[in-house]
mmCIF file of C-alpha atoms in Angstrom:
data_model
loop_
_atom_site.group_PDB
_atom_site.id
_atom_site.type_symbol
_atom_site.label_atom_id
_atom_site.label_comp_id
_atom_site.label_asym_id
_atom_site.label_seq_id
_atom_site.Cartn_x
_atom_site.Cartn_y
_atom_site.Cartn_z
ATOM 1 C CA MET A 281 -38.691 -77.575 48.750
ATOM 2 C CA GLN A 282 -37.804 -74.237 47.186
ATOM 3 C CA ILE A 283 -34.546 -73.326 46.149
ATOM 4 C CA ASN A 284 -32.856 -70.249 47.806
ATOM 5 C CA LEU A 285 -30.961 -68.130 45.233
ATOM 6 C CA PRO A 286 -28.535 -65.247 46.085
ATOM 7 C CA SER A 287 -30.000 -62.631 44.734
ATOM 8 C CA PRO A 288 -26.764 -60.512 42.983
ATOM 9 C CA ASN A 289 -26.100 -57.107 44.680
ATOM 10 C CA LEU A 290 -25.081 -54.811 41.301
ATOM 11 C CA PRO A 291 -24.129 -51.142 41.312
ATOM 12 C CA LYS A 292 -26.057 -48.839 39.416
ATOM 13 C CA ALA A 293 -25.774 -48.402 35.510
ATOM 14 C CA LEU A 294 -23.207 -45.847 34.766
ATOM 15 C CA ASP A 295 -25.527 -42.432 33.253
ATOM 16 C CA ILE A 296 -23.996 -41.587 30.643
ATOM 17 C CA PRO A 297 -25.137 -38.642 27.959
ATOM 18 C CA GLN A 298 -26.490 -38.901 25.205
ATOM 19 C CA MET A 299 -24.737 -36.759 22.099
ATOM 20 C CA TYR A 300 -26.548 -35.507 19.732
ATOM 21 C CA LEU A 301 -25.479 -33.942 16.138
ATOM 22 C CA ARG A 302 -27.352 -31.641 14.070
ATOM 23 C CA GLN A 303 -27.154 -32.032 10.812
ATOM 24 C CA PRO A 304 -24.798 -29.244 8.949
ATOM 25 C CA THR A 305 -26.453 -26.250 6.625
ATOM 26 C CA ALA A 306 -24.797 -23.947 4.269
ATOM 27 C CA ASP A 307 -25.236 -20.078 3.855
ATOM 28 C CA VAL A 308 -26.505 -19.349 0.180
ATOM 29 C CA PRO A 309 -25.560 -16.259 -1.232
ATOM 30 C CA ALA A 310 -28.322 -13.940 -1.998
ATOM 31 C CA TYR A 311 -27.518 -11.369 -4.387
ATOM 32 C CA LYS A 312 -30.123 -8.738 -5.687
ATOM 33 C CA PRO A 313 -30.924 -9.388 -9.603
ATOM 34 C CA MET A 314 -29.117 -7.174 -11.376
ATOM 35 C CA ILE A 315 -31.179 -5.382 -14.738
ATOM 36 C CA VAL A 316 -29.695 -4.766 -17.227
ATOM 37 C CA PRO A 317 -31.165 -2.398 -20.179
ATOM 38 C CA PRO A 318 -30.888 -3.240 -23.498
ATOM 39 C CA ALA A 319 -28.648 -1.645 -25.498
ATOM 40 C CA ASP A 320 -30.582 -0.902 -27.711
ATOM 41 C CA LEU A 321 -33.021 1.246 -25.665
ATOM 42 C CA GLU A 322 -34.917 3.970 -25.942
ATOM 43 C CA ARG A 323 -37.032 6.577 -24.248
ATOM 44 C CA PRO A 324 -40.611 6.557 -24.771
ATOM 45 C CA GLU A 325 -42.162 9.173 -26.864
ATOM 46 C CA GLU A 326 -44.404 10.459 -24.172
ATOM 47 C CA VAL A 327 -41.723 11.078 -21.460
ATOM 48 C CA GLU A 328 -40.099 14.329 -22.625
ATOM 49 C CA ALA A 329 -36.224 14.112 -21.799
ATOM 50 C CA GLU A 330 -34.981 15.984 -18.772
ATOM 51 C CA GLU A 331 -33.594 19.012 -19.284
ATOM 52 C CA THR A 332 -29.542 19.188 -18.711
ATOM 53 C CA THR A 333 -29.020 21.636 -15.533
ATOM 54 C CA GLU A 334 -25.568 23.364 -15.434
ATOM 55 C CA GLN A 335 -23.256 22.973 -13.093
ATOM 56 C CA PRO A 336 -22.580 25.451 -10.314
ATOM 57 C CA GLU A 337 -19.298 27.758 -10.425
ATOM 58 C CA PRO A 338 -16.676 26.269 -8.856
ATOM 59 C CA PRO A 339 -15.646 28.123 -5.287
ATOM 60 C CA THR A 340 -13.316 31.575 -5.964
ATOM 61 C CA LEU A 341 -11.689 33.632 -3.787
ATOM 62 C CA LYS A 342 -11.764 37.252 -4.319
ATOM 63 C CA ILE A 343 -8.246 39.159 -4.167
ATOM 64 C CA PRO A 344 -8.855 41.868 -2.589
ATOM 65 C CA VAL A 345 -5.315 44.220 -3.523
ATOM 66 C CA ILE A 346 -5.294 43.651 -7.518
ATOM 67 C CA ASP A 347 -8.986 42.398 -8.060
ATOM 68 C CA ILE A 348 -8.710 38.742 -9.159
ATOM 69 C CA LYS A 349 -11.118 35.635 -8.551
ATOM 70 C CA MET A 350 -8.393 32.952 -7.580
ATOM 71 C CA PRO A 351 -11.008 29.509 -7.779
ATOM 72 C CA ILE A 352 -10.447 26.944 -5.037
ATOM 73 C CA PRO A 353 -9.668 23.440 -5.750
ATOM 74 C CA GLU A 354 -11.880 20.763 -4.249
ATOM 75 C CA THR A 355 -11.144 18.902 -0.590
ATOM 76 C CA ALA A 356 -9.941 15.437 -2.250
ATOM 77 C CA VAL A 357 -7.845 17.653 -4.815
ATOM 78 C CA VAL A 358 -6.106 19.670 -1.382
ATOM 79 C CA VAL A 359 -6.024 16.600 0.632
ATOM 80 C CA THR A 360 -4.187 14.423 -1.736
ATOM 81 C CA ALA A 361 -1.637 17.102 -2.193
ATOM 82 C CA VAL A 362 -0.392 18.061 1.416
ATOM 83 C CA THR A 363 -0.370 14.321 1.786
ATOM 84 C CA THR A 364 1.351 13.564 -0.460
ATOM 85 C CA ALA A 365 4.200 16.567 0.162
ATOM 86 C CA VAL A 366 4.478 15.536 3.623
ATOM 87 C CA ILE A 367 5.030 11.273 2.724
ATOM 88 C CA ALA A 368 8.184 13.200 0.264
ATOM 89 C CA VAL A 369 8.845 15.469 3.066
ATOM 90 C CA THR A 370 9.872 12.474 5.720
ATOM 91 C CA THR A 371 10.408 9.986 2.688
ATOM 92 C CA THR A 372 13.337 11.965 1.858
ATOM 93 C CA THR A 373 14.621 13.539 5.741
ATOM 94 C CA ILE A 374 14.282 9.388 6.841
ATOM 95 C CA THR A 375 16.472 8.524 4.281
ATOM 96 C CA GLN A 376 19.333 11.454 4.714
ATOM 97 C CA SER A 377 20.145 10.837 7.500
ATOM 98 C CA LEU A 378 20.106 7.050 7.548
ATOM 99 C CA PHE A 379 22.390 7.234 3.757
ATOM 100 C CA GLU A 380 25.169 10.118 5.317
ATOM 101 C CA PRO A 381 26.915 7.819 7.241
ATOM 102 C CA ILE A 382 27.256 5.576 4.732
ATOM 103 C CA LYS A 383 27.826 7.782 1.927
ATOM 104 C CA LYS A 384 31.030 9.514 4.407
ATOM 105 C CA LYS A 385 32.080 5.957 4.700
ATOM 106 C CA VAL A 386 32.110 4.835 1.045
ATOM 107 C CA GLN A 387 33.116 7.483 -0.076
ATOM 108 C CA LYS A 388 36.630 7.740 1.839
ATOM 109 C CA GLN A 389 37.202 4.034 1.031
ATOM 110 C CA LEU A 390 36.506 5.383 -2.321
ATOM 111 C CA GLN A 391 39.490 8.255 -2.516
ATOM 112 C CA THR A 392 41.997 5.357 -0.092
ATOM 113 C CA LYS A 393 41.640 3.451 -3.345
ATOM 114 C CA VAL A 394 42.256 6.855 -6.177
ATOM 115 C CA ASN A 395 44.776 7.619 -3.785
ATOM 116 C CA LYS A 396 46.482 4.571 -3.673
ATOM 117 C CA TRP A 397 46.162 4.715 -7.580
ATOM 118 C CA LYS A 398 47.949 7.388 -8.074
ATOM 119 C CA GLU A 399 50.612 6.274 -6.657
ATOM 120 C CA ASN A 400 51.069 3.617 -8.023
ATOM 121 C CA GLN A 401 50.617 5.240 -11.092
ATOM 122 C CA LYS A 402 53.195 7.972 -10.209
ATOM 123 C CA LYS A 403 55.720 5.077 -8.942
ATOM 124 C CA LYS A 404 55.301 3.226 -12.985
ATOM 125 C CA LYS A 405 56.047 6.725 -14.062
ATOM 126 C CA ASP A 406 59.149 7.191 -12.313
ATOM 127 C CA SER A 407 60.489 3.434 -12.689
ATOM 128 C CA SER A 408 59.815 3.173 -16.148
ATOM 129 C CA PRO A 409 63.832 3.714 -18.422
ATOM 130 C CA LYS A 410 63.912 6.924 -19.886
ATOM 131 C CA SER A 411 64.170 6.980 -23.669
ATOM 132 C CA LYS A 412 67.592 9.451 -23.775
ATOM 133 C CA THR A 413 68.370 11.226 -27.848
ATOM 134 C CA GLU A 414 71.867 12.632 -28.852
#
């Protein structure tokens, strides 16, 4: 006698992908070591000292009518001066146009206050009793 057991009809297992985590890495900063010479460093006796070279003359502009040579400033100096001048003029122009209406309103209010004060002083002076001398 054989026993017939029914076989279960099971669905296929789910395919779950496995996640792999990499180990964390650190970016270690690297630098070139800087060599600092000792404070008492002197040139070896075998080595000759370099001759100092003269600096070249700055460029000049010759003005033919009056025979004067004008030194030409460096480009960086000219750029800085021009930039400063442009910023100063722009700032002054913009702030003047912004503050002009405010200035007029403040002047008008101050003038009305001064006029009122003058009127009050005049009224006080007129209403004060006059001393009679006989």
